[in-house]
Coordinates of C-alpha atoms in Angstrom, one line a residue:
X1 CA -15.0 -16.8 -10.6
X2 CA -17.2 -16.6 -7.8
X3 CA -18.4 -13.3 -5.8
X4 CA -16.4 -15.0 -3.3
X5 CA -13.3 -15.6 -4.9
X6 CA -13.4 -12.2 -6.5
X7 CA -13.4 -10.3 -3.0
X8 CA -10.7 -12.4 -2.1
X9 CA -8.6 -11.8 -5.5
X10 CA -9.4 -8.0 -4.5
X11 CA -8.5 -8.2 -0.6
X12 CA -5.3 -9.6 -1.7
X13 CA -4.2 -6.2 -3.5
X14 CA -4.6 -4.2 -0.5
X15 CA -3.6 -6.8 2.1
X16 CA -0.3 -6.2 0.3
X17 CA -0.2 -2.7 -0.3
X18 CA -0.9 -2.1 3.6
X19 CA 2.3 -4.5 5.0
X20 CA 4.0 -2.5 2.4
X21 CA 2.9 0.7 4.1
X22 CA 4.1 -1.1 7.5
X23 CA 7.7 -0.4 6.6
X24 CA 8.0 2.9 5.9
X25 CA 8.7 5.7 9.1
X26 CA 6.2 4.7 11.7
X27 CA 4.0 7.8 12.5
X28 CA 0.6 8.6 13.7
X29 CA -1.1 8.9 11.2
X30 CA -0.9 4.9 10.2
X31 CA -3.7 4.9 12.7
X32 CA -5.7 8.5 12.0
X33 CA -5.8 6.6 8.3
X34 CA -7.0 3.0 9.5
X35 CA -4.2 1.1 8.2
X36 CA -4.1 -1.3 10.5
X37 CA -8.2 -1.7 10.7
X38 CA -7.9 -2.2 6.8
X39 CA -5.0 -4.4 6.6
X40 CA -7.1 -6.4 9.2
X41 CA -10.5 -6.5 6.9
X42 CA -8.5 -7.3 3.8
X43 CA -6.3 -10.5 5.1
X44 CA -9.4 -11.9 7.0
X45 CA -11.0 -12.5 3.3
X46 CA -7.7 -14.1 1.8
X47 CA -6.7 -16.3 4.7
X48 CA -8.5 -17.2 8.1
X49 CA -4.5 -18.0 9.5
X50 CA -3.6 -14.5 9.1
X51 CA -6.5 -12.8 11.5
X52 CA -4.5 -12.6 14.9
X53 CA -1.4 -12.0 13.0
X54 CA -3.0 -9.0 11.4
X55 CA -5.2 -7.9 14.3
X56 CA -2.2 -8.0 17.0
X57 CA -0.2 -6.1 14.9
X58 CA -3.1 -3.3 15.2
X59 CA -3.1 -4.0 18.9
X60 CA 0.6 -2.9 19.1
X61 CA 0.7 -0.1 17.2
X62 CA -1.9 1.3 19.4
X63 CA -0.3 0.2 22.3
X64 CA 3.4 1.3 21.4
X65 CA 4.3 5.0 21.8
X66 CA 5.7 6.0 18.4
X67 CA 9.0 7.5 19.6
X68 CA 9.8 3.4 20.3
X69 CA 8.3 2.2 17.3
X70 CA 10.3 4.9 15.4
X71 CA 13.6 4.3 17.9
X72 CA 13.2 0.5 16.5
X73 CA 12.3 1.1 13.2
X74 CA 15.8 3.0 12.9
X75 CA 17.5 0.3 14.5
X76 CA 16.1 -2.2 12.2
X77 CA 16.4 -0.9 9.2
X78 CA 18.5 2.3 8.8
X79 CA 21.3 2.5 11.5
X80 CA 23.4 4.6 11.7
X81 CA 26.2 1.7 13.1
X82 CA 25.0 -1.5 12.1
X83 CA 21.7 -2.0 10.5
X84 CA 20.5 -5.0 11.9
X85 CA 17.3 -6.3 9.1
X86 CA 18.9 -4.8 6.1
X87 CA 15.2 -4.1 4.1
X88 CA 17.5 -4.8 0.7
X89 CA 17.0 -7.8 -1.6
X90 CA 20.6 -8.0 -2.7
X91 CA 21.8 -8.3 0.9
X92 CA 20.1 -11.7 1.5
X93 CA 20.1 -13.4 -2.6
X94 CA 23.9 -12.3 -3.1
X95 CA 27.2 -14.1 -1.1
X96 CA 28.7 -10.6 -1.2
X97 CA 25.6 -9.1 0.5
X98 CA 26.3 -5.9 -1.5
X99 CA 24.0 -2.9 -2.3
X100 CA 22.8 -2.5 -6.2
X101 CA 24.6 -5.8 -7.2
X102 CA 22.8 -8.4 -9.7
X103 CA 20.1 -9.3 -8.4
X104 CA 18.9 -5.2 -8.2
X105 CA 19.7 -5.0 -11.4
X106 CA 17.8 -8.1 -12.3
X107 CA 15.1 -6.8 -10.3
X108 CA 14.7 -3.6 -12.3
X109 CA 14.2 -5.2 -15.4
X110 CA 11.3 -7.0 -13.9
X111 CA 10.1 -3.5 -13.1
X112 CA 10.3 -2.4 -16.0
X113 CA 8.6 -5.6 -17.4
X114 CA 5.2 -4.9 -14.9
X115 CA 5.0 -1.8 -16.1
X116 CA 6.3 -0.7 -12.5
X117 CA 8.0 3.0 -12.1
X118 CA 9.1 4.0 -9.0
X119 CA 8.6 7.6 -8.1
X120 CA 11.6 9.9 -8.6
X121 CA 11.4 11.2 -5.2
X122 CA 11.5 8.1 -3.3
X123 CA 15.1 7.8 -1.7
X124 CA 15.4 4.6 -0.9
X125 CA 16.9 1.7 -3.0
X126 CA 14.6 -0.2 -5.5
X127 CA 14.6 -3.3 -4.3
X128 CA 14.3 -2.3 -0.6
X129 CA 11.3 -4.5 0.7
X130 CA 8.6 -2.2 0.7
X131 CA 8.8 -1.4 -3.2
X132 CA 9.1 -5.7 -3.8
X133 CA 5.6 -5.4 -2.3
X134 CA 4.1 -2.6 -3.9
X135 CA 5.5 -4.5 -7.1
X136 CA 3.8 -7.6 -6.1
X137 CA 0.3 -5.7 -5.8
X138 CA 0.7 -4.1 -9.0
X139 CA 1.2 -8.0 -10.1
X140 CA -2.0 -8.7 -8.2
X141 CA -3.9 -5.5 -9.5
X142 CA -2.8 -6.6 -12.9
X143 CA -4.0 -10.2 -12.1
X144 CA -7.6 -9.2 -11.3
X145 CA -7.7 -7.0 -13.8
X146 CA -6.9 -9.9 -16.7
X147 CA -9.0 -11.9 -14.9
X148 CA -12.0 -9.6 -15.1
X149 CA -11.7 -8.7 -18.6
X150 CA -11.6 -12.2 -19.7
X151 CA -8.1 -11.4 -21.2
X152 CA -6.2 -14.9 -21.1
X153 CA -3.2 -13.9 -23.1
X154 CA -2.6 -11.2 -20.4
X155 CA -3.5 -13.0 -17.2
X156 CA -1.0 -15.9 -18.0
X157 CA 1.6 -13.2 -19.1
X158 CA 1.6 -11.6 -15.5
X159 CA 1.3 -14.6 -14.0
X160 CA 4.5 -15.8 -15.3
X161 CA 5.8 -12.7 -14.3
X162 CA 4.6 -12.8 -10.8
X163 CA 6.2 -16.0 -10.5
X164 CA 9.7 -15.4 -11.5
X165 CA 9.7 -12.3 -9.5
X166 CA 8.6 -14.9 -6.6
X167 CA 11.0 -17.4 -7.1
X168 CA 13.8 -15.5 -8.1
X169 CA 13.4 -12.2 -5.5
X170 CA 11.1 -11.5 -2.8
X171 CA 10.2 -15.2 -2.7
X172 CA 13.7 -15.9 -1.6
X173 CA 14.4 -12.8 0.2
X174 CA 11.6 -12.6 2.7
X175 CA 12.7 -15.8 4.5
X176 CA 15.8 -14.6 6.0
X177 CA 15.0 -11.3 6.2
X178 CA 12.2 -12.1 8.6
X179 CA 14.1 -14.0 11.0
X180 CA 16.7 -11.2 11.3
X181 CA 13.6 -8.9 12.0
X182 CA 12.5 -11.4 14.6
X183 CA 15.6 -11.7 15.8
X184 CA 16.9 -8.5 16.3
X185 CA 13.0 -6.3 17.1
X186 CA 12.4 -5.0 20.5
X187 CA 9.0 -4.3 19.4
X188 CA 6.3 -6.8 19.5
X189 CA 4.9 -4.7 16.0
X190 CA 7.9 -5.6 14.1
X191 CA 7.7 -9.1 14.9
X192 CA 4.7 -9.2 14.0
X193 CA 5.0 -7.8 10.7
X194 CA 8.0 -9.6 10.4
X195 CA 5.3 -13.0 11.0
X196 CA 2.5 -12.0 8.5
X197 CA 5.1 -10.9 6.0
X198 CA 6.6 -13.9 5.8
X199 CA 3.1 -15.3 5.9
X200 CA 1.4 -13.6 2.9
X201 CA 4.2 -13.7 0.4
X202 CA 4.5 -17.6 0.8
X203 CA 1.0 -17.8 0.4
X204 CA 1.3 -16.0 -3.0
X205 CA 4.5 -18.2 -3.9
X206 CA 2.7 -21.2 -3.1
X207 CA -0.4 -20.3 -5.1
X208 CA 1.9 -19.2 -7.8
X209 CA 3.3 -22.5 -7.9
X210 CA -0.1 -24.5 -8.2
X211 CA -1.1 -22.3 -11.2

């Protein structure tokens, strides 16, 4: 692997840990902690076509006031009528469009096969979007980390790992749930995040693929 190619293997593990960050409760200090700024750096190694995605979705934030990001961050994805992007796996891979049905529970046992734990404080459900993408850059993380110690065995076991939790979860999840966060924002932010979501997880899905 070239230096190259190694900076880009690493940019990918925080690209996704920052959109991750993106959908928890908006609030100042995304930008007192450079989220956006690193988010930024770390896409423009992996992918040239995600620069203005990344860099607009800085621009916004700064431009927003937080009350409205906040104000369509509930609306979004918490309510209290209708939620409008449900940020839940199950809602968009099962006919029912239940909470906790099947494909949670299939999701979990992935978890469990990464290695992944979620913290016992953390309210939400586990296969709400922003925990699929801190999976997926613990799947990265683990990648890099094979890859580095010259550890074949290891790198092709997460590999195949990372590619049935593509294919069979956030893969087929983030397509949908997108377009209803398109559809349904008043923000430009969440449009755009909605934009380089969808974006960077095909990118891994297709790369996946081709392995």
């Amino acid at each position: 692997m070239t230096e190259t190619d190694l900076s880009a293997s690493l940019a990918r593990e925080d690209a996704c840990r920052y959109l991750a960050a993106c959908y928890y409760q908006p609030e100042a200090a995304f930008a007192e902690e450079k989220v956006f700024q690193s988010l930024l750096d770390a896409v423009a190694l992996v992918d040239a076509n995600l620069i203005p995605y990344a860099r607009q979705l800085g621009a916004e934030f700064v431009r927003a006031r937080t009350e409205d990001l906040l104000l369509d961050y509930t609306r979004l994805f918490l309510g209290p009528m209708q939620i409008l992007a449900k940020p839940y796996g199950s809602v968009w891979l099962e006919e029912s469009k239940t909470l906790m049905g099947d494909t949670t529970m299939a999701v979990i046992e992935l978890y469990q096969e990464g290695g992944f734990e979620i913290d016992e404080e953390f309210r939400e459900l586990p296969d709400h979007i922003a925990v699929e993408l801190e999976f997926l850059y613990l799947l990265i993380f683990q990648e890099n980390e094979a890859r580095s110690s010259g550890n074949v065995e290891r790198l092709n076991a997460v590999a195949d790992l990372k590619a049935r939790f593509l294919d069979q979860h956030l893969g087929r999840l983030v397509g949908p749930f997108t377009e209803a966060v398109k559809d349904s924002a008043e923000s430009v932010f969440y449009r755009q995040l909605a934009e380089l979501t969808a974006l960077f997880v095909g990118r891994e899905r297709a790369a996946s693929a081709l392995r």
